[in-house]
Short mmCIF file of C-alpha atoms in Angstrom, two decimals:
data_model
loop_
_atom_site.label_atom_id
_atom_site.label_comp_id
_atom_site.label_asym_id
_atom_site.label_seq_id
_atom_site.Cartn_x
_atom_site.Cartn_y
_atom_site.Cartn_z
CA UNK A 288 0.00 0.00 0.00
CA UNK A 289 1.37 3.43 -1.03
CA UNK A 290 1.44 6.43 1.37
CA UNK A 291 0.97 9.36 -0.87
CA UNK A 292 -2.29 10.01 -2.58
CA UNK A 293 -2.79 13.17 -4.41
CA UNK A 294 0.35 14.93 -5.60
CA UNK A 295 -0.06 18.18 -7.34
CA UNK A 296 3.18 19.74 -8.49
CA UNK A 297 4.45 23.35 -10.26
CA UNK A 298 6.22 23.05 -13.25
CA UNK A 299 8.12 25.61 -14.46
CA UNK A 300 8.47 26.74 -18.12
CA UNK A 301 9.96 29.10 -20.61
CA UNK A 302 8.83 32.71 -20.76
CA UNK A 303 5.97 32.02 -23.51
CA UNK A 304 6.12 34.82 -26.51
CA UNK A 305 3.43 35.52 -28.79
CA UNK A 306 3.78 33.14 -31.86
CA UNK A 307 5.22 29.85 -29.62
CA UNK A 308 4.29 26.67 -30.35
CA UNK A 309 2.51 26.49 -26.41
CA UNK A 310 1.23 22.75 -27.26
CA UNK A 311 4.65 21.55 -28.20
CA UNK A 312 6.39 23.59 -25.21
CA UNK A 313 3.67 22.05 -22.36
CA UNK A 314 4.24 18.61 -23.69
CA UNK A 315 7.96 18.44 -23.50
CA UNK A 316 8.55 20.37 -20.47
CA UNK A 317 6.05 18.00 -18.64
CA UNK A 318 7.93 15.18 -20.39
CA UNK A 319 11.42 16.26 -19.73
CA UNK A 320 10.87 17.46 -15.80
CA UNK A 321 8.96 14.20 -15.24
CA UNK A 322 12.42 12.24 -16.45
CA UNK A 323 14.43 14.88 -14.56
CA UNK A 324 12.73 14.61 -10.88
CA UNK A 325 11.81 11.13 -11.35
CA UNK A 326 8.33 11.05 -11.77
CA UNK A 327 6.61 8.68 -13.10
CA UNK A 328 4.03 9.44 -15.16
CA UNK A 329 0.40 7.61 -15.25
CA UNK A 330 -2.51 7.13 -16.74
CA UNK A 331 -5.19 9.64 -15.65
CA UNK A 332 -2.40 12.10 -14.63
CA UNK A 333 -3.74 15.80 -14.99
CA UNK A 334 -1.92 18.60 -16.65
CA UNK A 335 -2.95 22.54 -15.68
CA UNK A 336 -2.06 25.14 -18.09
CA UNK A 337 -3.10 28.48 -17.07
CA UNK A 338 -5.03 30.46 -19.51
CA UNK A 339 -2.36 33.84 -19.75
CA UNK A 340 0.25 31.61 -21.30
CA UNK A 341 -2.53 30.33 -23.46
CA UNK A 342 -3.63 33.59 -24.22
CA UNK A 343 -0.01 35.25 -24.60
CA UNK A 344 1.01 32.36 -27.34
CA UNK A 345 -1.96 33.47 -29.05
CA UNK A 346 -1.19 36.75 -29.46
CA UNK A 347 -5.03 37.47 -28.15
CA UNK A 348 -4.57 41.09 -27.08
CA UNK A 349 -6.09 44.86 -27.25
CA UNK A 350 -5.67 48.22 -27.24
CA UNK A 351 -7.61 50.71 -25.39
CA UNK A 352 -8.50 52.13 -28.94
CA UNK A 353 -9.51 49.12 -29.87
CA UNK A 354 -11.69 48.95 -27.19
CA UNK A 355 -12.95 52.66 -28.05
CA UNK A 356 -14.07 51.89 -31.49
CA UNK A 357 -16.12 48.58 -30.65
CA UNK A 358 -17.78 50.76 -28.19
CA UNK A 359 -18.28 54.26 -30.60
CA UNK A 360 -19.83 51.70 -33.27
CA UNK A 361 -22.22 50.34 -30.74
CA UNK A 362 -22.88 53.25 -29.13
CA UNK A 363 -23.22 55.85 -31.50
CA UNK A 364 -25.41 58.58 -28.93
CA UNK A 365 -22.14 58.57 -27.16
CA UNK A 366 -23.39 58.35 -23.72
CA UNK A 367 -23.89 54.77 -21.77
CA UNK A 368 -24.64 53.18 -18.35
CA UNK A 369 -22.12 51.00 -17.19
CA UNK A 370 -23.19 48.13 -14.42
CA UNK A 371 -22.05 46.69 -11.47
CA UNK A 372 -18.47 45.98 -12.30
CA UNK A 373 -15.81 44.99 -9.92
CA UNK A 374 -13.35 47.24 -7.89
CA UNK A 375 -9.92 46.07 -9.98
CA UNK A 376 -7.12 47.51 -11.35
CA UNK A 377 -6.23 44.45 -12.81
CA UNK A 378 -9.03 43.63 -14.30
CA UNK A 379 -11.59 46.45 -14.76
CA UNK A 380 -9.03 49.89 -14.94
CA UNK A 381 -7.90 49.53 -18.47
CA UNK A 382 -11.60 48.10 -19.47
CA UNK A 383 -13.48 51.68 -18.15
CA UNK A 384 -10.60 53.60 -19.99
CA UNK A 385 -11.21 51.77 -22.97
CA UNK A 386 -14.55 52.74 -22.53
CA UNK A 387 -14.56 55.99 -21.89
CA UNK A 388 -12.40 57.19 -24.49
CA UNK A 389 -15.07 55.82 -26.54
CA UNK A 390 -18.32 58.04 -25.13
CA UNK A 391 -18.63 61.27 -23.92
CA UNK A 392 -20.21 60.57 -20.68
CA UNK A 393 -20.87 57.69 -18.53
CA UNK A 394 -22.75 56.76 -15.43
CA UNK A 395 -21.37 54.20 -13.54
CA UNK A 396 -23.27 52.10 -10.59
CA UNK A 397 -21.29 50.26 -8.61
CA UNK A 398 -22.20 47.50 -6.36
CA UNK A 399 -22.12 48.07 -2.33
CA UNK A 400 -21.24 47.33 0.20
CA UNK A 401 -18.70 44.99 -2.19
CA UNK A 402 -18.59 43.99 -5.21
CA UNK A 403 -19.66 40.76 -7.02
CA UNK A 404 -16.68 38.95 -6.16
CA UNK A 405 -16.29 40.68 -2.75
CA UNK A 406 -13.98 43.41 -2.72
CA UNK A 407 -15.24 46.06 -0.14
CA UNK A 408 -16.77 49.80 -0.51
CA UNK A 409 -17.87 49.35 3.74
CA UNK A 410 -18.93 46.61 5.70
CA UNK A 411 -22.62 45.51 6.28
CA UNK A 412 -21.96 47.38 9.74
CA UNK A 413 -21.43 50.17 8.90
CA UNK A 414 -24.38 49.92 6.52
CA UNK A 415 -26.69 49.15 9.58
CA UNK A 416 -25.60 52.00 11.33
CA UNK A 417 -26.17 54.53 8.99
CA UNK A 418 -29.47 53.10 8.46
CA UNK A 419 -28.61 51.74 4.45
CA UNK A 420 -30.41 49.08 2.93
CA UNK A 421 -28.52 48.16 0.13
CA UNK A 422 -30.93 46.25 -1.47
CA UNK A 423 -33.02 49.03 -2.42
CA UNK A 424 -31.30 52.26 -1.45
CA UNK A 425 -29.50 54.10 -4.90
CA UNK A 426 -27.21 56.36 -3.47
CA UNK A 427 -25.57 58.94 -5.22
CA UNK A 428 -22.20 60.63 -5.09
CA UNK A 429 -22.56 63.12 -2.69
CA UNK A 430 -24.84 61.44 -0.79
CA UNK A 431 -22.14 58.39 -0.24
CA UNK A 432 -19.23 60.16 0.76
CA UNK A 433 -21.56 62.62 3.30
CA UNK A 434 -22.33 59.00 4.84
CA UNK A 435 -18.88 57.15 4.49
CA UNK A 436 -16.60 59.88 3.16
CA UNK A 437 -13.37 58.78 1.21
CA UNK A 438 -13.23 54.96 1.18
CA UNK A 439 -10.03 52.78 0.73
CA UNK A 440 -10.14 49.44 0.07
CA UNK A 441 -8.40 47.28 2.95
CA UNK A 442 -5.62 45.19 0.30
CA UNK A 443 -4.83 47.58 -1.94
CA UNK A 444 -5.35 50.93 -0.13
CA UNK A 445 -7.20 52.22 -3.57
CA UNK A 446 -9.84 54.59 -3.26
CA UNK A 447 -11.55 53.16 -5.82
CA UNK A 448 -14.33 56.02 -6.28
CA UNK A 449 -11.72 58.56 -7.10
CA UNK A 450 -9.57 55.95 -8.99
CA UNK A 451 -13.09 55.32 -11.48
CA UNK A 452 -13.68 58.83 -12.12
CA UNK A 453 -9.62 59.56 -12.80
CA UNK A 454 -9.45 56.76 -15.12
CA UNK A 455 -12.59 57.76 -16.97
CA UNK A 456 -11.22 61.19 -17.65
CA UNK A 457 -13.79 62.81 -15.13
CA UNK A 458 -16.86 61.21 -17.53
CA UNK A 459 -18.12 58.89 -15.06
CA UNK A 460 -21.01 60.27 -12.69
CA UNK A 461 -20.93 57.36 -9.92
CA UNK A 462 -24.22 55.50 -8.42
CA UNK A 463 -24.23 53.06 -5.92
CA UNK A 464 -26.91 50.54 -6.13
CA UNK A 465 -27.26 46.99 -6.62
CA UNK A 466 -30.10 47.27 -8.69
CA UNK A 467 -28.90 47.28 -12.53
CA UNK A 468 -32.45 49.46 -13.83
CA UNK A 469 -31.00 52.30 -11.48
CA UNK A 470 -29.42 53.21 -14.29
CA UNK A 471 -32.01 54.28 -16.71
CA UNK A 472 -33.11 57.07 -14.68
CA UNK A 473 -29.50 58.01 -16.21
CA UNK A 474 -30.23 56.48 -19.44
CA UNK A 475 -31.56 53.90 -21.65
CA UNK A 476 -28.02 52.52 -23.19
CA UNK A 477 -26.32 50.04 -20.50
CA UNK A 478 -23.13 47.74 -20.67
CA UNK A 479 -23.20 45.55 -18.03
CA UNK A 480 -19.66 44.75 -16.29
CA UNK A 481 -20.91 42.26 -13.94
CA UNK A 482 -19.28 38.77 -14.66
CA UNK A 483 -21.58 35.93 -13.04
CA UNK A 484 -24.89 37.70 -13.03
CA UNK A 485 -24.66 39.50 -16.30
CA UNK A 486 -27.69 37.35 -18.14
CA UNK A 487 -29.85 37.91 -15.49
CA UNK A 488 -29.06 41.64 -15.25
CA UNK A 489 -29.54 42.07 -19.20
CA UNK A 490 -33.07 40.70 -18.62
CA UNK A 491 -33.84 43.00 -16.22
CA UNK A 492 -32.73 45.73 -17.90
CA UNK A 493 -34.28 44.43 -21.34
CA UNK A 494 -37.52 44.71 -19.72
CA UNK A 495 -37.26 47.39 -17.83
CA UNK A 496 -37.39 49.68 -21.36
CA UNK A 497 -33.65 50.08 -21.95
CA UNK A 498 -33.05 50.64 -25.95
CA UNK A 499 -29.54 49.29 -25.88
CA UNK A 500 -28.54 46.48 -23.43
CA UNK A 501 -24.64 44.79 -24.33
CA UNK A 502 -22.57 43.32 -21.38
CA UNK A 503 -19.39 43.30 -21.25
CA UNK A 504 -18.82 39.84 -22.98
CA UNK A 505 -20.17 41.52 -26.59
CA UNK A 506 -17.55 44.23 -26.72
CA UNK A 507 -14.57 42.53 -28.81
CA UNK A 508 -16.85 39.26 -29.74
CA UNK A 509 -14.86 39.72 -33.44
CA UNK A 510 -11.87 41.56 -34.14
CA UNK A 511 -11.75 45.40 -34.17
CA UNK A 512 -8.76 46.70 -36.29
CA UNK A 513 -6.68 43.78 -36.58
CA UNK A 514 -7.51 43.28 -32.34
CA UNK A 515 -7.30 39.66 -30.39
CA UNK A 516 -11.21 39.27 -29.50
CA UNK A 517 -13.49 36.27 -27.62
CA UNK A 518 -16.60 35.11 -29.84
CA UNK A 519 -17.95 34.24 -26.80
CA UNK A 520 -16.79 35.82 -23.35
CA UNK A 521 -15.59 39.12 -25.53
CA UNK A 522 -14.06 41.36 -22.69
CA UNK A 523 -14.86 38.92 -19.92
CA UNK A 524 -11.79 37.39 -17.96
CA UNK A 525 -9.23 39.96 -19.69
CA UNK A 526 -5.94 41.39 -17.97
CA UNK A 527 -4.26 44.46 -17.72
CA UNK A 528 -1.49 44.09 -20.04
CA UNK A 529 0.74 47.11 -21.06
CA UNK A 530 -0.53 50.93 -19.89
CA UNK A 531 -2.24 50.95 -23.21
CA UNK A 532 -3.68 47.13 -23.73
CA UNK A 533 -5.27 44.38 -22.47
CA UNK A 534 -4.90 40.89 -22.87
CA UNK A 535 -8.06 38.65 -23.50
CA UNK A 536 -9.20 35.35 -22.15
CA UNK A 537 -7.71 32.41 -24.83
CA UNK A 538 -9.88 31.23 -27.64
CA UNK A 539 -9.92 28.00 -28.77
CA UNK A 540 -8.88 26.14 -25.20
CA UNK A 541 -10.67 23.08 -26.03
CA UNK A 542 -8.86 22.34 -29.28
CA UNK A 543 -5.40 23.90 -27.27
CA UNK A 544 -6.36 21.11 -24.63
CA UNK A 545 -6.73 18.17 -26.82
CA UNK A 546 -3.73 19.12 -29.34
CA UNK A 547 -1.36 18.95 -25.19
CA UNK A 548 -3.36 15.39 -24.38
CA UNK A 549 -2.07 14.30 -28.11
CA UNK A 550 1.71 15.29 -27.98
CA UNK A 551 1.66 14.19 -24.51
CA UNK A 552 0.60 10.61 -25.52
CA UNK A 553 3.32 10.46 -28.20
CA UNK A 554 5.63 11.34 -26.19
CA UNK A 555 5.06 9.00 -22.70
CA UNK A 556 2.35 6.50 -23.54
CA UNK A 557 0.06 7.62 -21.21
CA UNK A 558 -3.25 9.28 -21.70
CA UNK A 559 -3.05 12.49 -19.45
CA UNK A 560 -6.12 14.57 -19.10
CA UNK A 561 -5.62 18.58 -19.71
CA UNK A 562 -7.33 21.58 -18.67
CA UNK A 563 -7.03 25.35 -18.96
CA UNK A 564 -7.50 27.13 -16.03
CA UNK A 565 -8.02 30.76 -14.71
CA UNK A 566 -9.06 32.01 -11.19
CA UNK A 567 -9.94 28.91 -8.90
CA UNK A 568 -13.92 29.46 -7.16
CA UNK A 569 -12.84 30.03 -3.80
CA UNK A 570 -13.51 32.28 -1.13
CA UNK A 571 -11.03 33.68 1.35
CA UNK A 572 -12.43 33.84 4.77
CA UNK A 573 -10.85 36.41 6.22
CA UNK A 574 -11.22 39.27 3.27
CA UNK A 575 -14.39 37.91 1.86
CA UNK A 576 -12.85 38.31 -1.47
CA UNK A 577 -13.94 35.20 -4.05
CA UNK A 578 -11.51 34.81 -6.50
CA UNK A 579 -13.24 33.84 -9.36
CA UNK A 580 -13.26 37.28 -11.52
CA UNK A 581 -13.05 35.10 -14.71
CA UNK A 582 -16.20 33.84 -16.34
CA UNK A 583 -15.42 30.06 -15.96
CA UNK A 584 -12.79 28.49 -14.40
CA UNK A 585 -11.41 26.28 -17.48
CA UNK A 586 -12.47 27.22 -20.91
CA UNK A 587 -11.32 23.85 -21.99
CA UNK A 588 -10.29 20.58 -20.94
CA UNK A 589 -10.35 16.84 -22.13
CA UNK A 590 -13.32 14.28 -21.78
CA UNK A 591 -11.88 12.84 -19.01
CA UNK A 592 -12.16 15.86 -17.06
CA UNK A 593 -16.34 15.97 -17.35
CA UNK A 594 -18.39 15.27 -14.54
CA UNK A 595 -18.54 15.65 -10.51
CA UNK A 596 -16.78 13.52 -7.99
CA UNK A 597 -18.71 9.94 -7.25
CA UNK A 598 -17.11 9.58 -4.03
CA UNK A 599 -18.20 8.20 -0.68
CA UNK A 600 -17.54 9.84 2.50
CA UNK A 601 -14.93 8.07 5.10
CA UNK A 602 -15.28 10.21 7.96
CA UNK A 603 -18.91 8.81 8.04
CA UNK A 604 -18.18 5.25 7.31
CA UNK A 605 -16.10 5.34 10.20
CA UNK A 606 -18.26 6.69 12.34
CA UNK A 607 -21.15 4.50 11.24
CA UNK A 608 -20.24 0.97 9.64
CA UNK A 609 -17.07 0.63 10.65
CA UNK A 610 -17.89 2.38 14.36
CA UNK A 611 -17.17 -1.08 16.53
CA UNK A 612 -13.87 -2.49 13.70
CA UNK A 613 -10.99 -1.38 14.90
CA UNK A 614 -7.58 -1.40 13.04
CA UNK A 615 -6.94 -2.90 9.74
CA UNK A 616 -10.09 -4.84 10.02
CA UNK A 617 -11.82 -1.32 9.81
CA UNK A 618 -9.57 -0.33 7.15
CA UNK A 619 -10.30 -2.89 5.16
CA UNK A 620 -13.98 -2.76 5.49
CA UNK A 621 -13.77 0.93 4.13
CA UNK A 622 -11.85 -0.02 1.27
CA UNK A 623 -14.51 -2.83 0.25
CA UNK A 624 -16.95 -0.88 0.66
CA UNK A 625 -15.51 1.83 -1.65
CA UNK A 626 -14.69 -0.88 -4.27
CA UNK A 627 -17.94 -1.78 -4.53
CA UNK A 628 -19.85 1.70 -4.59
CA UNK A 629 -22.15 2.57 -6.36
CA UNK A 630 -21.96 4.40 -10.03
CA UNK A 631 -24.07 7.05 -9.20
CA UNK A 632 -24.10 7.92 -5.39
CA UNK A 633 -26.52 11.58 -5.40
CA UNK A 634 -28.90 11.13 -2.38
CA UNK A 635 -26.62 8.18 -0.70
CA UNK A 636 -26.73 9.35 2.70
CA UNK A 637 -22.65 7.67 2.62
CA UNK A 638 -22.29 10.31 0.06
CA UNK A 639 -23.33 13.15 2.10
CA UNK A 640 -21.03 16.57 2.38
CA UNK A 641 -18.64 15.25 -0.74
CA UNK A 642 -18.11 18.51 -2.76
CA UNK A 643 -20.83 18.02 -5.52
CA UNK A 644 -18.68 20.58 -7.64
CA UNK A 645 -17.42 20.06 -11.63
CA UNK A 646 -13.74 18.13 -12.20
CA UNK A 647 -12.67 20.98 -13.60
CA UNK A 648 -13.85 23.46 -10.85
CA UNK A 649 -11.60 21.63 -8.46
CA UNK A 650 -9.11 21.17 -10.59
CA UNK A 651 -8.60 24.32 -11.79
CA UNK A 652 -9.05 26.11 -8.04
CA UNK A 653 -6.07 23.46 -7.44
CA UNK A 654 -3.88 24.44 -10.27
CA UNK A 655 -4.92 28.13 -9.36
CA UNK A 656 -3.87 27.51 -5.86
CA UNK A 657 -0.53 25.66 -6.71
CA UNK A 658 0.73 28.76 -9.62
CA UNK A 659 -0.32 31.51 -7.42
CA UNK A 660 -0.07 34.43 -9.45
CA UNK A 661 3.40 35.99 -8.82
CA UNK A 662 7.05 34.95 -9.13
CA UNK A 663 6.53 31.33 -8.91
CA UNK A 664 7.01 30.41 -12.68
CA UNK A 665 5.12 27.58 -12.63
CA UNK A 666 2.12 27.99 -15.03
CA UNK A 667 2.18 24.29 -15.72
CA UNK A 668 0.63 22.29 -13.30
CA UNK A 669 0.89 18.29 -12.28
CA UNK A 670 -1.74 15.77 -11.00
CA UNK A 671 -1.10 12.75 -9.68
CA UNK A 672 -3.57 10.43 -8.32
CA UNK A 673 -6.19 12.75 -7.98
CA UNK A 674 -8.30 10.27 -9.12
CA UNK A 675 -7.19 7.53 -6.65
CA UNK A 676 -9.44 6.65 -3.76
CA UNK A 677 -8.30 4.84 -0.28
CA UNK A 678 -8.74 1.48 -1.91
CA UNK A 679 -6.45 1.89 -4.80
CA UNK A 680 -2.94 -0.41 -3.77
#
């Protein structure tokens, strides 16, 4: 019986270039640093790419003009509503510059007390003693900052109301509401910049009476200019690249995916599942923040990779059918048990408080969390055993 069970480990890589051959270059270097370390590769071993290399390779990138004429040919009364988008400079800064170069005035609601993936304008206390109810109170400027004055957010120390209105070139008049039709007291042409929520809030605003409802995910859908572009996420899950571009969420990752699982079978034998990852879905307790700012956590991956766990739960076993076997003999028992499981084990009370999330929504939150997102230099990820269970020798 072996002691490990799952192994994940950071591989690192070349810097990729625009133009590289990424398939090629993730297939060898898993290759080669497997023969290097020792590792043996398997069957059913996982490989994590994440999506900037993918993106990078592809040359999938914008400029803030680019950005300025999708939105001037879509919006041609050159004043819009922008929705609920996060509080980023990563992520949302170089998207509301884009923007605004491309409209003379914007109103811009933002979400409160935080965001859609958490980051802070004030807490719910503070909200509660001021009297606020956020879910129907549309505040505007000078009614926030009488209330809660100039507000810094608790990472990054950005005041993110005067950072919005600096990057917009003074355009933006700022809302706060969580409501996306607070807008059209403003007017009847919206974007909306929220990520998770945006078909629901293009309903809303559809039949509210708005005249022109996009989101954020049908600015760059096709190129603009010669411009890198998503067909179907458009903006969604984009970067901060250079001072004046952007670089977009990959296209193609399914096809990328497959064309790694290929090379990587020439060159070991072994059919390893791949995935493209971005931002893991997970929360961080103490900041509230939830990390998942892209639109899906892999945008491609291999068959292999579809489904949810089918696993039962030990902790329970133990503490029910195995409760009087002690030892091995209670070992044991487990491990039958688990060999002879069920296929499909939704409702099984031995089931019970397994994660009934996607493969690939644990994977990728795995890869996320192995890569981190600084100076590691390990955008390739390994799996090992992940899909092992107790009973496996």
């Amino acid at each position: 019986m072996r002691s490990f069970g799952t192994v994940t480990r950071g591989i690192r890589a070349p810097i990729i270039k625009q133009g590289d051959d990424l398939a090629e270059i993730v297939a060898t270097t898993v290759a080669q640093s497997a023969a290097n370390e020792g590792v043996q590769l398997q069957d059913r071993d996982i490989v994590g790419v994440t999506e900037s290399i993918v993106a990078r390779a592809q040359g999938n990138y914008a400029t803030l003009e680019q950005i300025a004429t999708d939105i001037k040919r879509k919006f041609p009364q050159r004043v819009l509503g922008l929705t609920l988008p996060i509080l980023s400079r990563n992520r949302f800064s170089q998207i509301l510059r884009g923007i605004s170069a491309g409209v003379d005035e914007i109103y811009l609601l933002l979400a409160y007390p935080s965001d859609e993936v958490g980051n802070p304008l004030m807490s719910w206390e503070e909200l509660d003693e001021k009297g606020i109810n956020p879910y129907t109170d549309v505040l505007d400027e000078a009614e926030f900052k009488r209330l809660f004055g100039d507000v810094v957010h608790p990472f990054t120390g950005v005041d993110y109301v005067a950072y919005y209105k600096e990057l917009s070139d003074n355009k933006a008049t700022i809302i706060f509401g969580n409501d996306p039709r607070s807008i059209l007291k403003y007017t009847k042409h919206v974007i909306t910049a929220d990520i998770h929520t945006r078909h629901r809030s293009k309903k809303m605003l559809q039949l509210a009476g708005a005249e022109t409802v996009l989101g954020l995910d049908d600015i760059l859908k096709e190129s603009v200019d010669g411009s890198g572009y998503h067909p179907q996420y458009g903006l969604l899950g984009s970067n901060l690249a250079t001072d004046d571009s952007i670089k977009l969420f990959p296209r193609d990752a399914q096809e990328f995916a497959e064309k790694v699982a290929a090379r990587l079978f020439e060159l070991t034998g072994k059919n390893i599942e791949v995935l493209v990852y971005g931002d893991g879905a997970f929360k961080d307790p103490v900041g509230g923040i939830w990390e998942l700012a892209d639109p899906v956590v892999s945008p491609g991956y291999t068959k292999g990779l579809e489904g949810t766990p089918n696993e039962l739960k030990i902790k329970y076993l133990a503490d029910t059918t195995a409760k009087d076997v002690q030892g091995e003999a209670a070992s044991e028992m487990i491990r039958d048990l688990i060999r002879n499981k069920q296929d499909d084990l939704v409702g099984d009370m031995s089931s019970q408080g397994t994660t009934p999330r996607r493969l690939t929504d644990l994977l990728g939150s795995l890869c996320d969390l192995t890569s981190g997102s600084g100076d590691k230099g390990t955008p390739i990820i390994l799996i090992q055993g992940y899909f092992d269970s107790f009973a496996d020798e």
